[in-house]
PDB file of C-alpha atoms in Angstrom:
ATOM      1  CA  UNK O   1       0.000   0.000   0.000  1.00  0.00           C
ATOM      2  CA  UNK O   2       2.803   2.378   0.839  1.00  0.00           C
ATOM      3  CA  UNK O   3       4.547   1.736  -2.478  1.00  0.00           C
ATOM      4  CA  UNK O   4       1.453   1.943  -4.700  1.00  0.00           C
ATOM      5  CA  UNK O   5      -0.369   4.672  -2.823  1.00  0.00           C
ATOM      6  CA  UNK O   6      -3.535   2.582  -3.154  1.00  0.00           C
ATOM      7  CA  UNK O   7      -5.835   1.435  -0.408  1.00  0.00           C
ATOM      8  CA  UNK O   8      -6.968  -2.156   0.207  1.00  0.00           C
ATOM      9  CA  UNK O   9     -10.076  -1.760  -1.971  1.00  0.00           C
ATOM     10  CA  UNK O  10      -8.093  -0.543  -4.969  1.00  0.00           C
ATOM     11  CA  UNK O  11      -5.425  -3.203  -4.527  1.00  0.00           C
ATOM     12  CA  UNK O  12      -8.014  -5.972  -4.312  1.00  0.00           C
ATOM     13  CA  UNK O  13      -9.752  -4.637  -7.437  1.00  0.00           C
ATOM     14  CA  UNK O  14      -6.402  -4.798  -9.231  1.00  0.00           C
ATOM     15  CA  UNK O  15      -5.932  -8.438  -8.163  1.00  0.00           C
ATOM     16  CA  UNK O  16      -9.421  -9.240  -9.457  1.00  0.00           C
ATOM     17  CA  UNK O  17      -8.566  -7.660 -12.818  1.00  0.00           C
ATOM     18  CA  UNK O  18      -5.292  -9.577 -13.075  1.00  0.00           C
ATOM     19  CA  UNK O  19      -6.849 -12.991 -12.365  1.00  0.00           C
ATOM     20  CA  UNK O  20     -10.119 -12.281 -14.199  1.00  0.00           C
ATOM     21  CA  UNK O  21     -12.283 -12.832 -11.114  1.00  0.00           C
ATOM     22  CA  UNK O  22     -14.942 -10.600  -9.635  1.00  0.00           C
ATOM     23  CA  UNK O  23     -16.897 -10.807  -6.437  1.00  0.00           C
ATOM     24  CA  UNK O  24     -19.779  -8.738  -5.158  1.00  0.00           C
ATOM     25  CA  UNK O  25     -20.532  -8.519  -1.459  1.00  0.00           C
ATOM     26  CA  UNK O  26     -23.251  -6.997   0.670  1.00  0.00           C
ATOM     27  CA  UNK O  27     -24.684  -7.284   4.154  1.00  0.00           C
ATOM     28  CA  UNK O  28     -28.013  -6.441   5.735  1.00  0.00           C
ATOM     29  CA  UNK O  29     -28.652  -6.167   9.466  1.00  0.00           C
ATOM     30  CA  UNK O  30     -32.257  -7.190  10.087  1.00  0.00           C
ATOM     31  CA  UNK O  31     -33.743  -5.674  13.218  1.00  0.00           C
ATOM     32  CA  UNK O  32     -36.089  -8.320  14.619  1.00  0.00           C
ATOM     33  CA  UNK O  33     -38.643  -8.340  17.404  1.00  0.00           C
ATOM     34  CA  UNK O  34     -37.160  -9.360  20.755  1.00  0.00           C
ATOM     35  CA  UNK O  35     -39.411 -12.442  20.684  1.00  0.00           C
ATOM     36  CA  UNK O  36     -38.161 -13.501  17.258  1.00  0.00           C
ATOM     37  CA  UNK O  37     -36.634 -16.984  17.394  1.00  0.00           C
ATOM     38  CA  UNK O  38     -33.217 -16.290  15.867  1.00  0.00           C
ATOM     39  CA  UNK O  39     -31.965 -19.798  16.581  1.00  0.00           C
ATOM     40  CA  UNK O  40     -35.014 -21.328  14.887  1.00  0.00           C
ATOM     41  CA  UNK O  41     -34.580 -19.049  11.876  1.00  0.00           C
ATOM     42  CA  UNK O  42     -30.962 -20.197  11.534  1.00  0.00           C
ATOM     43  CA  UNK O  43     -31.943 -23.847  11.882  1.00  0.00           C
ATOM     44  CA  UNK O  44     -34.541 -23.499   9.126  1.00  0.00           C
ATOM     45  CA  UNK O  45     -32.102 -21.676   6.852  1.00  0.00           C
ATOM     46  CA  UNK O  46     -29.725 -24.602   7.267  1.00  0.00           C
ATOM     47  CA  UNK O  47     -32.313 -26.763   5.485  1.00  0.00           C
ATOM     48  CA  UNK O  48     -32.826 -24.496   2.469  1.00  0.00           C
ATOM     49  CA  UNK O  49     -32.024 -26.364  -0.736  1.00  0.00           C
ATOM     50  CA  UNK O  50     -32.027 -23.381  -3.093  1.00  0.00           C
ATOM     51  CA  UNK O  51     -31.748 -19.609  -2.777  1.00  0.00           C
ATOM     52  CA  UNK O  52     -32.647 -17.358  -5.707  1.00  0.00           C
ATOM     53  CA  UNK O  53     -32.268 -20.282  -8.091  1.00  0.00           C
ATOM     54  CA  UNK O  54     -28.858 -21.301  -6.719  1.00  0.00           C
ATOM     55  CA  UNK O  55     -28.607 -24.849  -5.391  1.00  0.00           C
ATOM     56  CA  UNK O  56     -27.152 -25.221  -1.901  1.00  0.00           C
ATOM     57  CA  UNK O  57     -24.004 -27.340  -2.242  1.00  0.00           C
ATOM     58  CA  UNK O  58     -22.983 -27.326   1.425  1.00  0.00           C
ATOM     59  CA  UNK O  59     -23.799 -25.973   4.867  1.00  0.00           C
ATOM     60  CA  UNK O  60     -21.364 -24.775   7.519  1.00  0.00           C
ATOM     61  CA  UNK O  61     -22.900 -24.139  10.959  1.00  0.00           C
ATOM     62  CA  UNK O  62     -19.777 -23.071  12.881  1.00  0.00           C
ATOM     63  CA  UNK O  63     -20.550 -19.358  13.119  1.00  0.00           C
ATOM     64  CA  UNK O  64     -24.194 -18.931  12.200  1.00  0.00           C
ATOM     65  CA  UNK O  65     -25.340 -20.745   9.080  1.00  0.00           C
ATOM     66  CA  UNK O  66     -23.290 -20.410   5.913  1.00  0.00           C
ATOM     67  CA  UNK O  67     -24.804 -21.828   2.741  1.00  0.00           C
ATOM     68  CA  UNK O  68     -22.325 -22.619  -0.011  1.00  0.00           C
ATOM     69  CA  UNK O  69     -24.170 -22.053  -3.274  1.00  0.00           C
ATOM     70  CA  UNK O  70     -23.527 -23.179  -6.828  1.00  0.00           C
ATOM     71  CA  UNK O  71     -21.815 -20.616  -8.998  1.00  0.00           C
ATOM     72  CA  UNK O  72     -19.181 -19.596  -6.419  1.00  0.00           C
ATOM     73  CA  UNK O  73     -21.661 -17.768  -4.191  1.00  0.00           C
ATOM     74  CA  UNK O  74     -22.334 -18.001  -0.473  1.00  0.00           C
ATOM     75  CA  UNK O  75     -24.864 -16.744   2.068  1.00  0.00           C
ATOM     76  CA  UNK O  76     -24.205 -16.371   5.793  1.00  0.00           C
ATOM     77  CA  UNK O  77     -26.871 -15.772   8.441  1.00  0.00           C
ATOM     78  CA  UNK O  78     -25.652 -14.813  11.930  1.00  0.00           C
ATOM     79  CA  UNK O  79     -27.639 -13.916  14.995  1.00  0.00           C
ATOM     80  CA  UNK O  80     -26.342 -11.197  17.256  1.00  0.00           C
ATOM     81  CA  UNK O  81     -25.900 -12.349  20.829  1.00  0.00           C
ATOM     82  CA  UNK O  82     -26.279  -8.845  22.246  1.00  0.00           C
ATOM     83  CA  UNK O  83     -29.041  -7.194  20.221  1.00  0.00           C
ATOM     84  CA  UNK O  84     -32.214  -8.163  18.331  1.00  0.00           C
ATOM     85  CA  UNK O  85     -30.426  -8.388  14.981  1.00  0.00           C
ATOM     86  CA  UNK O  86     -30.002 -11.122  12.416  1.00  0.00           C
ATOM     87  CA  UNK O  87     -27.187 -10.361   9.997  1.00  0.00           C
ATOM     88  CA  UNK O  88     -27.328 -11.547   6.394  1.00  0.00           C
ATOM     89  CA  UNK O  89     -24.109 -11.596   4.352  1.00  0.00           C
ATOM     90  CA  UNK O  90     -23.800 -12.540   0.664  1.00  0.00           C
ATOM     91  CA  UNK O  91     -20.961 -12.870  -1.797  1.00  0.00           C
ATOM     92  CA  UNK O  92     -21.402 -13.804  -5.461  1.00  0.00           C
ATOM     93  CA  UNK O  93     -19.475 -13.396  -8.708  1.00  0.00           C
ATOM     94  CA  UNK O  94     -22.008 -10.933 -10.177  1.00  0.00           C
ATOM     95  CA  UNK O  95     -23.901  -8.010  -8.685  1.00  0.00           C
ATOM     96  CA  UNK O  96     -27.160  -9.412 -10.069  1.00  0.00           C
ATOM     97  CA  UNK O  97     -26.691 -12.768  -8.321  1.00  0.00           C
ATOM     98  CA  UNK O  98     -25.574 -11.095  -5.088  1.00  0.00           C
ATOM     99  CA  UNK O  99     -28.642  -8.858  -5.025  1.00  0.00           C
ATOM    100  CA  UNK O 100     -31.053 -11.704  -5.841  1.00  0.00           C
ATOM    101  CA  UNK O 101     -29.620 -13.977  -3.146  1.00  0.00           C
ATOM    102  CA  UNK O 102     -29.659 -11.217  -0.543  1.00  0.00           C
ATOM    103  CA  UNK O 103     -33.196 -10.145  -1.394  1.00  0.00           C
ATOM    104  CA  UNK O 104     -34.579 -13.685  -1.241  1.00  0.00           C
ATOM    105  CA  UNK O 105     -32.792 -14.507   2.013  1.00  0.00           C
ATOM    106  CA  UNK O 106     -34.079 -11.333   3.688  1.00  0.00           C
ATOM    107  CA  UNK O 107     -37.632 -11.989   2.465  1.00  0.00           C
ATOM    108  CA  UNK O 108     -37.551 -15.603   3.652  1.00  0.00           C
ATOM    109  CA  UNK O 109     -36.371 -14.581   7.117  1.00  0.00           C
ATOM    110  CA  UNK O 110     -38.883 -11.722   7.363  1.00  0.00           C
ATOM    111  CA  UNK O 111     -41.848 -13.832   6.277  1.00  0.00           C
ATOM    112  CA  UNK O 112     -41.051 -16.520   8.820  1.00  0.00           C
ATOM    113  CA  UNK O 113     -42.762 -14.341  11.463  1.00  0.00           C
ATOM    114  CA  UNK O 114     -41.835 -13.141  14.943  1.00  0.00           C
ATOM    115  CA  UNK O 115     -41.987 -16.659  16.375  1.00  0.00           C
ATOM    116  CA  UNK O 116     -40.006 -18.032  13.414  1.00  0.00           C
TER     117      UNK O 116
END
């Protein structure tokens, strides 16, 4: 960074250009009712078989529930232990896929209801 004068974001973008790889990332913090069953919501998400048309290829439940999706995408749901928040993280190779996965995951969590 000192030599190039670039920050981490610019340097990572340069690496992506050099290896012809792109990733798109976003996160949403869902404020949920204090009675919302965050653990139940995570358990149910661990059984999803598709998200926004992407097949779930694997599940990692070490730190929340991370769904490994086809097409080099992933979705992570984490419950805050200190506040009524469920965090939703997504990374995908295209902005369109990232947005679709994030939108569907948020909608699925929100429609599961306060006693999810």
